[in-house]
PDB file of C-alpha atoms in Angstrom:
ATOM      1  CA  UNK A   1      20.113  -9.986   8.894  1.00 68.00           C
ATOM      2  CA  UNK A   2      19.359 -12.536  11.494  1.00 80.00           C
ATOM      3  CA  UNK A   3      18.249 -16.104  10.689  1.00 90.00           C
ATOM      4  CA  UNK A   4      16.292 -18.209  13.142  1.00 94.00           C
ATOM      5  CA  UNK A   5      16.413 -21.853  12.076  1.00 95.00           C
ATOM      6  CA  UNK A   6      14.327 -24.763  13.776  1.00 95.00           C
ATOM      7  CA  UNK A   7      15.901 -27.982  12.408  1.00 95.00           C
ATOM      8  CA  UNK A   8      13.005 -30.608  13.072  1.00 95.00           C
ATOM      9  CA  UNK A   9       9.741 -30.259  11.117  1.00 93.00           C
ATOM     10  CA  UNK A  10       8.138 -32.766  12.976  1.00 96.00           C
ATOM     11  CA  UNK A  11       8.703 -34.148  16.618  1.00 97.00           C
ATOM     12  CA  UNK A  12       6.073 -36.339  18.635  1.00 97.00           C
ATOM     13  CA  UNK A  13       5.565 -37.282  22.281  1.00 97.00           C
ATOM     14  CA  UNK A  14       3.755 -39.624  24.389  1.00 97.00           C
ATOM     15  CA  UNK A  15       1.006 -37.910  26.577  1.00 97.00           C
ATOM     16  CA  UNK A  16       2.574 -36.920  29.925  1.00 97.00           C
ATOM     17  CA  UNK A  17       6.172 -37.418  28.602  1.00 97.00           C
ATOM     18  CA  UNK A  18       8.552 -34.475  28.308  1.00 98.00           C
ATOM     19  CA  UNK A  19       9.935 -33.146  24.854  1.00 98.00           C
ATOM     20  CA  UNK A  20      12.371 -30.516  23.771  1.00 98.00           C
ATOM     21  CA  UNK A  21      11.919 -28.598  20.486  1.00 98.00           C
ATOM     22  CA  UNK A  22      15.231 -27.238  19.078  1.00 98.00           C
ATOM     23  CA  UNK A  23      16.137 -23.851  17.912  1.00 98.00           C
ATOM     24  CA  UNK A  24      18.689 -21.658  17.207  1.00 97.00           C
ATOM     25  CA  UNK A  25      19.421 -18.284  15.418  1.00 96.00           C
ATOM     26  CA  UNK A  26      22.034 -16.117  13.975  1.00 95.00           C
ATOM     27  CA  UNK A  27      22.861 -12.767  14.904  1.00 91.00           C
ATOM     28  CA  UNK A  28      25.558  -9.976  15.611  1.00 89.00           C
ATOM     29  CA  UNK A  29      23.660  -8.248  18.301  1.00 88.00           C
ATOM     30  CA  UNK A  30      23.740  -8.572  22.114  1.00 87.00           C
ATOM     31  CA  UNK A  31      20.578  -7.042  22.941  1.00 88.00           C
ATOM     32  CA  UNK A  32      17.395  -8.834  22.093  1.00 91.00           C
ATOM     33  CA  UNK A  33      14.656 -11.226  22.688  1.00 92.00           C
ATOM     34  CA  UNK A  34      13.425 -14.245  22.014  1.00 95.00           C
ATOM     35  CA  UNK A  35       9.913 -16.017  21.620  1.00 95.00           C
ATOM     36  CA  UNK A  36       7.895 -19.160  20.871  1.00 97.00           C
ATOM     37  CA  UNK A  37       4.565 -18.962  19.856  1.00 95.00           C
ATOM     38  CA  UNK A  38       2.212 -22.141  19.345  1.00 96.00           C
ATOM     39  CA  UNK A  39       0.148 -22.385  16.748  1.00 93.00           C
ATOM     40  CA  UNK A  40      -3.214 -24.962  17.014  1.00 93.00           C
ATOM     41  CA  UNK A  41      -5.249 -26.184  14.238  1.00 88.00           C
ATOM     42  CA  UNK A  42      -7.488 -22.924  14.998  1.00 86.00           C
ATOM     43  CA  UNK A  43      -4.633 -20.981  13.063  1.00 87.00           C
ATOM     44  CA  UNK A  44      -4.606 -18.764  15.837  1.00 88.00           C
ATOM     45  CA  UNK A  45      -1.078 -17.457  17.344  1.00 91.00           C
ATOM     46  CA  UNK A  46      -0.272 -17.814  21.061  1.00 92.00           C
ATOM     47  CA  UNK A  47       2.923 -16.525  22.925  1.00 93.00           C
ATOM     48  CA  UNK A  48       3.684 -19.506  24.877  1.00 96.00           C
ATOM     49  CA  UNK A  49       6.701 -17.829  26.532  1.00 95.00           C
ATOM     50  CA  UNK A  50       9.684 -15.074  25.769  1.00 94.00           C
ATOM     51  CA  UNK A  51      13.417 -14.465  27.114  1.00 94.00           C
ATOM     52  CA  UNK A  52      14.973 -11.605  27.187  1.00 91.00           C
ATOM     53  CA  UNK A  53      18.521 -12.010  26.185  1.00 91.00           C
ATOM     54  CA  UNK A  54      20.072 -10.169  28.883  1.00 90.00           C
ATOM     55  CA  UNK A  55      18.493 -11.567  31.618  1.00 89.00           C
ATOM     56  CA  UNK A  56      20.496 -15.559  32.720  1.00 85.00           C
ATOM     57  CA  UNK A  57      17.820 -17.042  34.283  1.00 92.00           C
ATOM     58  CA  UNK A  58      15.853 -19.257  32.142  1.00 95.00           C
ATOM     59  CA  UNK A  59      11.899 -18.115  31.372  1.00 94.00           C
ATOM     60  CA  UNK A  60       9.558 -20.484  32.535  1.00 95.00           C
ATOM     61  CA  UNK A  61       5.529 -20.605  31.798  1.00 93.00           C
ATOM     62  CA  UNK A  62       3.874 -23.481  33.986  1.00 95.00           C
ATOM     63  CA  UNK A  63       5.125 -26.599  32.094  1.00 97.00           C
ATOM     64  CA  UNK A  64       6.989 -24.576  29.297  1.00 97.00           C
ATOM     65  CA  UNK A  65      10.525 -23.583  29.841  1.00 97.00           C
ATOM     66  CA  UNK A  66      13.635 -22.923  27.856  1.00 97.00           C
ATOM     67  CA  UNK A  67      16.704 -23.406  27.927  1.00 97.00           C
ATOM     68  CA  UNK A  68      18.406 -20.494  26.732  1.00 96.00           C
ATOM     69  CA  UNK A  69      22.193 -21.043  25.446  1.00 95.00           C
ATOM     70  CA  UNK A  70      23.338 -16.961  24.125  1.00 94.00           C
ATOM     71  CA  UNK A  71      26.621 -17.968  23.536  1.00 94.00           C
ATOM     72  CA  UNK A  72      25.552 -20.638  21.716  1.00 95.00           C
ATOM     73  CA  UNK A  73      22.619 -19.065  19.864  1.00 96.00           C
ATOM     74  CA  UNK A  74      20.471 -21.790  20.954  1.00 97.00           C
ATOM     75  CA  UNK A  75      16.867 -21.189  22.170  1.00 97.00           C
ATOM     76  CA  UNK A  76      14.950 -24.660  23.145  1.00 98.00           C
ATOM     77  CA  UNK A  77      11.618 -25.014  24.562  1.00 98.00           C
ATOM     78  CA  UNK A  78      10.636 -27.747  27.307  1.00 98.00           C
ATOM     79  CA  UNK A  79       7.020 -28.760  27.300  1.00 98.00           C
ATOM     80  CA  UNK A  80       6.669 -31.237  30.334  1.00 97.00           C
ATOM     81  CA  UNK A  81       3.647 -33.825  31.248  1.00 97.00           C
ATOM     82  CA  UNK A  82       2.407 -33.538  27.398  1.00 97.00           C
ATOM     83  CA  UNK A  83      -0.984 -32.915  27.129  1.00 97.00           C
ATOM     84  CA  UNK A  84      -3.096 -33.628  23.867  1.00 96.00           C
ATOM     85  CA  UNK A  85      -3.757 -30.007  23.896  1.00 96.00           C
ATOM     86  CA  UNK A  86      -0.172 -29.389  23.667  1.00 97.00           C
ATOM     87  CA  UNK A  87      -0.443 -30.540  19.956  1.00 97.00           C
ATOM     88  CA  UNK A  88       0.789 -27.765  17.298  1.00 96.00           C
ATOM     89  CA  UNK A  89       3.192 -26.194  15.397  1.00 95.00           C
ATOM     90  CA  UNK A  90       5.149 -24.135  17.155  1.00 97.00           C
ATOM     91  CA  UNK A  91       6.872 -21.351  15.852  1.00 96.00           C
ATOM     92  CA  UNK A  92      10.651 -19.829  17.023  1.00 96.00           C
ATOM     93  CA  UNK A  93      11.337 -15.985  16.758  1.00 95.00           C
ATOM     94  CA  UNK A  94      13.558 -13.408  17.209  1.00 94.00           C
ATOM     95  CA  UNK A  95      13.332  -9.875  18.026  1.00 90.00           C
ATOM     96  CA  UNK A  96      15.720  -7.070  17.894  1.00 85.00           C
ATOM     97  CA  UNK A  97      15.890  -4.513  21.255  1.00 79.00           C
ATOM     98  CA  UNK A  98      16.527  -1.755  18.059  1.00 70.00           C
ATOM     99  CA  UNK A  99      15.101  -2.865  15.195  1.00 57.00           C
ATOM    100  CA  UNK A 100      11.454  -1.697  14.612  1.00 64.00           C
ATOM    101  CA  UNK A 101      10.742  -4.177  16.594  1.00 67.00           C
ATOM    102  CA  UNK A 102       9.827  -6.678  13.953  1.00 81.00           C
ATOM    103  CA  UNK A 103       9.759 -10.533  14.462  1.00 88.00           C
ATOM    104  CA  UNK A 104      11.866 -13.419  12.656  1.00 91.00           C
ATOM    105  CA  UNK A 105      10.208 -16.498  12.610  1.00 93.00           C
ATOM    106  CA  UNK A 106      12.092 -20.286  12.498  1.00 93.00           C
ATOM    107  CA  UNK A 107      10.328 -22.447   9.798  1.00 92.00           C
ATOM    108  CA  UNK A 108       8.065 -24.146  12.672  1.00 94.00           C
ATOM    109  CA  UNK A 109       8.272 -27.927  14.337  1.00 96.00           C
ATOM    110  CA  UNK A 110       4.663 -29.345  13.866  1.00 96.00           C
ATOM    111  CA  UNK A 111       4.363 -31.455  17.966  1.00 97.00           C
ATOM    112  CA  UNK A 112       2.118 -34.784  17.924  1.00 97.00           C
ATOM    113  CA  UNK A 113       1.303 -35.639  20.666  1.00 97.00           C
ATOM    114  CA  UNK A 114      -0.133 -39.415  21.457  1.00 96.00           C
ATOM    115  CA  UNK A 115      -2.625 -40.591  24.067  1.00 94.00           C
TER     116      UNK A 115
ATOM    117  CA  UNK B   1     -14.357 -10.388  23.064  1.00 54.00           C
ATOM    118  CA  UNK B   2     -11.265 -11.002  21.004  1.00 63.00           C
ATOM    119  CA  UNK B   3      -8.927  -8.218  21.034  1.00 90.00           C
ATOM    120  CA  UNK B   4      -7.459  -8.272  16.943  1.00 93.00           C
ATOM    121  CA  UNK B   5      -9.591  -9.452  15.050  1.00 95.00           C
ATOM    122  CA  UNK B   6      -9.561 -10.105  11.351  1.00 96.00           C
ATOM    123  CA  UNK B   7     -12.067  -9.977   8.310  1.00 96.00           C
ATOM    124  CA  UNK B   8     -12.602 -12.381   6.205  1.00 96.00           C
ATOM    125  CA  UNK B   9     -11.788 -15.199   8.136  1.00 95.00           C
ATOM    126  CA  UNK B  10     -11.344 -17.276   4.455  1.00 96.00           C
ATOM    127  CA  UNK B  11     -11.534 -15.750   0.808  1.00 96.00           C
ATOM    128  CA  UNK B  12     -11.675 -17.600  -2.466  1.00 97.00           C
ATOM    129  CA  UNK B  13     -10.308 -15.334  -5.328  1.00 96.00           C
ATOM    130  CA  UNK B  14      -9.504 -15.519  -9.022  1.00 96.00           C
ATOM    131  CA  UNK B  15      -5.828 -13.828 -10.320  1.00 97.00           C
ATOM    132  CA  UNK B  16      -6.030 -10.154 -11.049  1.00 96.00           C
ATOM    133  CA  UNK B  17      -9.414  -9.160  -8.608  1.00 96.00           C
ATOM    134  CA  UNK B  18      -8.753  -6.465  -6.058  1.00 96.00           C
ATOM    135  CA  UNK B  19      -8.567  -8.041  -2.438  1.00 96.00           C
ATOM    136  CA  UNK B  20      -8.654  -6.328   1.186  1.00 97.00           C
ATOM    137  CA  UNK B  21      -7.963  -7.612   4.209  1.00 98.00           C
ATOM    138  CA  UNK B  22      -9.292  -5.720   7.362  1.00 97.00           C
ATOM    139  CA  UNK B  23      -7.773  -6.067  11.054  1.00 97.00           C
ATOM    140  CA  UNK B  24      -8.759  -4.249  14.104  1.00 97.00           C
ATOM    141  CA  UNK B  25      -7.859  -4.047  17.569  1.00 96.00           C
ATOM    142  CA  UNK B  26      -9.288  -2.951  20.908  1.00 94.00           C
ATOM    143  CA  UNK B  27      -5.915  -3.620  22.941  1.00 89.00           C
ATOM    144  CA  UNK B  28      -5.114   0.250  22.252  1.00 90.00           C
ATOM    145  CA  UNK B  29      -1.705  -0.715  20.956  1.00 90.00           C
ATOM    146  CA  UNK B  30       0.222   1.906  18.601  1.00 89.00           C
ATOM    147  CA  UNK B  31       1.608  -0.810  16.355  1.00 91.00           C
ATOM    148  CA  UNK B  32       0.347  -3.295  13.442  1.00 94.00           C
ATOM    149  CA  UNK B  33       1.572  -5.650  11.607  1.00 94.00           C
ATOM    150  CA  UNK B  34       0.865  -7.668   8.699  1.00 97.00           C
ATOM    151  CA  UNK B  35       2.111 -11.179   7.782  1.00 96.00           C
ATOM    152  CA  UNK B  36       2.092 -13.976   5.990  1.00 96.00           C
ATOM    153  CA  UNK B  37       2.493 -17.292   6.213  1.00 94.00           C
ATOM    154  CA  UNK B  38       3.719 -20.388   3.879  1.00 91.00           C
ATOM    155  CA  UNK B  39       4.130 -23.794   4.628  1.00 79.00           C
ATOM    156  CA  UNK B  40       7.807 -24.792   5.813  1.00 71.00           C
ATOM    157  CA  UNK B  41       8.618 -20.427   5.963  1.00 75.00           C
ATOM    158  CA  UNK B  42       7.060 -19.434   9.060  1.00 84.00           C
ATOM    159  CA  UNK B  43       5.846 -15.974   8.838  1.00 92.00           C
ATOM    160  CA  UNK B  44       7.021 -13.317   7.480  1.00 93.00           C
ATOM    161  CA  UNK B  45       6.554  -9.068   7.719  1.00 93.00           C
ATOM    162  CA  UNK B  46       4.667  -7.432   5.031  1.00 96.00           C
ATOM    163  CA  UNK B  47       4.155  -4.105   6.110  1.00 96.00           C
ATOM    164  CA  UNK B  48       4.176  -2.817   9.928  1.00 94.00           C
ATOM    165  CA  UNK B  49       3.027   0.794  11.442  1.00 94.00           C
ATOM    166  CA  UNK B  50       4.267   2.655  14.690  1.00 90.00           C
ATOM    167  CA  UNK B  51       1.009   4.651  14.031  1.00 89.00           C
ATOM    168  CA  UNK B  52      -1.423   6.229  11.866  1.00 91.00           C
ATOM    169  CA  UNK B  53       0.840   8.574  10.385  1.00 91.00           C
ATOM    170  CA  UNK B  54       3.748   5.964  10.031  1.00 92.00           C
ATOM    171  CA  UNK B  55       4.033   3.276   7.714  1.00 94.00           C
ATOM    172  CA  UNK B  56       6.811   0.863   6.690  1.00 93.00           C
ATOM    173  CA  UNK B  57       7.867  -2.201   4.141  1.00 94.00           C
ATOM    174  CA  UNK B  58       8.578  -5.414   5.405  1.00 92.00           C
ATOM    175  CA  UNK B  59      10.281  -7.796   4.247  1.00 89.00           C
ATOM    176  CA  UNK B  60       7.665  -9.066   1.541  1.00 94.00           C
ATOM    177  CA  UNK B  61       6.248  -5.975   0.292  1.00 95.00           C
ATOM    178  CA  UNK B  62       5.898  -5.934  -3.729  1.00 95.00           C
ATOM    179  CA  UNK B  63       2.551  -6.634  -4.400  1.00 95.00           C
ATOM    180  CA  UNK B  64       0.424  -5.475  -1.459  1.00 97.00           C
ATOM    181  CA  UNK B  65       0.051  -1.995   0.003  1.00 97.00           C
ATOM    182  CA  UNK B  66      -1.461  -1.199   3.042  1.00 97.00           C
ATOM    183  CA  UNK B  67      -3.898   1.646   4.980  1.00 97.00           C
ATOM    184  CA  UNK B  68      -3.619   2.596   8.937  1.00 96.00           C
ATOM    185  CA  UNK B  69      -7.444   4.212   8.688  1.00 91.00           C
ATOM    186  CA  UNK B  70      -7.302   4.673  12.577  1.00 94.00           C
ATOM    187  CA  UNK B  71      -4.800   3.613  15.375  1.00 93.00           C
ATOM    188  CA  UNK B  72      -7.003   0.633  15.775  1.00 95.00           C
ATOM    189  CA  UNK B  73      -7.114  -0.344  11.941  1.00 97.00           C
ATOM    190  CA  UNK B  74      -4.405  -1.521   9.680  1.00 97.00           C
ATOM    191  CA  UNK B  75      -6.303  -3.272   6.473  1.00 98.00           C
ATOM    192  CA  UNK B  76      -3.611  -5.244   3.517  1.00 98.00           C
ATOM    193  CA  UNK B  77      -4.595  -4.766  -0.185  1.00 97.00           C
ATOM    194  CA  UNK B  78      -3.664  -7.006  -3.407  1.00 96.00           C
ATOM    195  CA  UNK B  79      -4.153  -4.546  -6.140  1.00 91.00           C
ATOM    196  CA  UNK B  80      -4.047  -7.478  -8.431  1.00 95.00           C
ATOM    197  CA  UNK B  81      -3.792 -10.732  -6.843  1.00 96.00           C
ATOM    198  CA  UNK B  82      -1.907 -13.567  -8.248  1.00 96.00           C
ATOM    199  CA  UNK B  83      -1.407 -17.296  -7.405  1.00 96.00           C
ATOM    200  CA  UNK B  84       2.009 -17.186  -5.295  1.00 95.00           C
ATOM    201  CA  UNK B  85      -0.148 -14.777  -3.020  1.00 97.00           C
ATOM    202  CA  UNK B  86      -1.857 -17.694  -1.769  1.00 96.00           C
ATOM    203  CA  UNK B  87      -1.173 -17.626   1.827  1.00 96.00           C
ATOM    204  CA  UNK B  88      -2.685 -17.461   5.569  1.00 96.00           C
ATOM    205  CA  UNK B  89      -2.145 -13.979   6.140  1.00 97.00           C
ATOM    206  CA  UNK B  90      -1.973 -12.658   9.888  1.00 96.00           C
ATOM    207  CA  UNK B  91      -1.954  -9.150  11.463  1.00 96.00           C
ATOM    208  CA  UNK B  92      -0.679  -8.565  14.929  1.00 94.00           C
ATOM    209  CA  UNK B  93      -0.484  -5.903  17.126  1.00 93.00           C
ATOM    210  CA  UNK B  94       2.397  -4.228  19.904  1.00 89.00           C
ATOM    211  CA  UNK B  95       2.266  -1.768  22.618  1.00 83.00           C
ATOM    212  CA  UNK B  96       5.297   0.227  21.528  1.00 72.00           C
ATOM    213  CA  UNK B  97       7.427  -0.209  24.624  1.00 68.00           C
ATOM    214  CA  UNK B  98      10.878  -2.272  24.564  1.00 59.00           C
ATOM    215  CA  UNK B  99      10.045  -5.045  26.088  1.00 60.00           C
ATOM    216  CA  UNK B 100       6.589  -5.376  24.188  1.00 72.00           C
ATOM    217  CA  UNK B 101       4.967  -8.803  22.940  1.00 81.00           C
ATOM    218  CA  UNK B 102       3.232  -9.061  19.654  1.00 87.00           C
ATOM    219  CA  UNK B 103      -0.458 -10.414  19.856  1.00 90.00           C
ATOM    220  CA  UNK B 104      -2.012 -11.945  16.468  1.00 92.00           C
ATOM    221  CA  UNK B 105      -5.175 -12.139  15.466  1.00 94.00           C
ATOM    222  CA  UNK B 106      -6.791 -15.253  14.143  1.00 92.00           C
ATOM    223  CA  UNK B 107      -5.280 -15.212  10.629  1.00 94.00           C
ATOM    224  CA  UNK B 108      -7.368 -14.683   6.854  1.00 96.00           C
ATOM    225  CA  UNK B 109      -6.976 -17.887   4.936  1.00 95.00           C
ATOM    226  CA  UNK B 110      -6.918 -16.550   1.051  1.00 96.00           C
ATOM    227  CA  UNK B 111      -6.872 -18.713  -1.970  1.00 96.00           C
ATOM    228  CA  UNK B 112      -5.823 -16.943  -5.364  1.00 96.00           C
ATOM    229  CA  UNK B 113      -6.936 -19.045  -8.248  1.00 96.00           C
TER     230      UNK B 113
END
């Protein structure tokens, strides 16, 4: 089964700053895709970006990006010129190309952000 | 209008009652999904559907069951509900196509006392 583990619970940034939330999962396949969703005090759950494993080029969403390692199993997200809005958890997952399609999540990295 | 949407936003309930949660979506997608989340787990699948006929466990199952009344609603039941079921609980939706993205809905905060 695959594993997607996001090793700091808590990061913060200065507004307008630059910060990179870590991630990185564990799986056999070669075919797949990967996401990060952001989660605001609202509760609500927003795709912030995704990256298709077989594609080399990076994904990039405005001031998101990744940085997307597949040999390394490493999946990091770039959030440049932090805005307060930016604050949340955000939330790592993994989806099979086969597999029903069905998401696994990291534990989530809660983002302060100060002014 | 928001496209999944989720009823009750927040319920309060004591162990053993008989809960539903409803979720419906006007995005026209052939797939729901139920989750739920803990603190420090992320989410995790409880049940999903490819449509109305098809319905499948998760990887959280015991304890809920689940009804696809419609290809736009998927509602979660606790026959009995108990403590450890306290959770935000979050259904999402997917077109069905390879590349597809899931969208959530806004999430049903439930409390089992």
């Amino acid at each position: 089964a695959q594993t997607v583990t996001q090793s700091q619970p808590e990061m913060s940034v200065q507004e307008a700053e630059t910060v990179t939330l870590s991630c990185t999962y564990d799986t056999s396949e070669s075919d797949y895709y990967l996401f990060w969703y952001k989660q605001p005090p609202s509760r609500q759950m927003i795709l912030v970006i995704r990256q298709e494993a077989y594609k080399q080029q990076n994904a990039t969403e405005n001031r998101f990006s990744v940085n997307f390692q597949k040999a390394a199993k490493s999946f990091s997200l770039k959030i440049s010129d932090s805005q307060l809005g930016d604050a949340a958890m955000y939330f790592c997952a993994y989806r099979s190309h086969n597999a029903g399609n069905m998401l696994t999540f990291g534990g989530g990295t809660r983002l302060m952000v100060k002014p | 209008d928001a496209d999944v949407t989720q009823t009750p936003r927040n319920r309060i309930t004591k162990t053993g009652k008989r809960i539903m949660l409803e979720c419906s979506q006007t995005k026209g997608h052939d797939r729901m999904y139920w989750y739920r989340q803990d603190p420090g787990l992320g989410l995790r699948l409880i049940y999903y559907s490819f449509d109305v006929k098809d319905i499948n466990k998760g990887e959280i199952s015991d304890g809920y069951s689940v009804s696809r009344q419609a290809q736009a609603k998927f509602s979660l039941s606790l026959e009995s509900a108990i403590p450890n079921q306290t959770a935000l609980y979050f259904c999402a939706t997917s077109e069905g196509s390879s590349e597809e993205t899931q969208y959530f809905g806004p999430g049903t905060r439930l409390l089992v006392l």
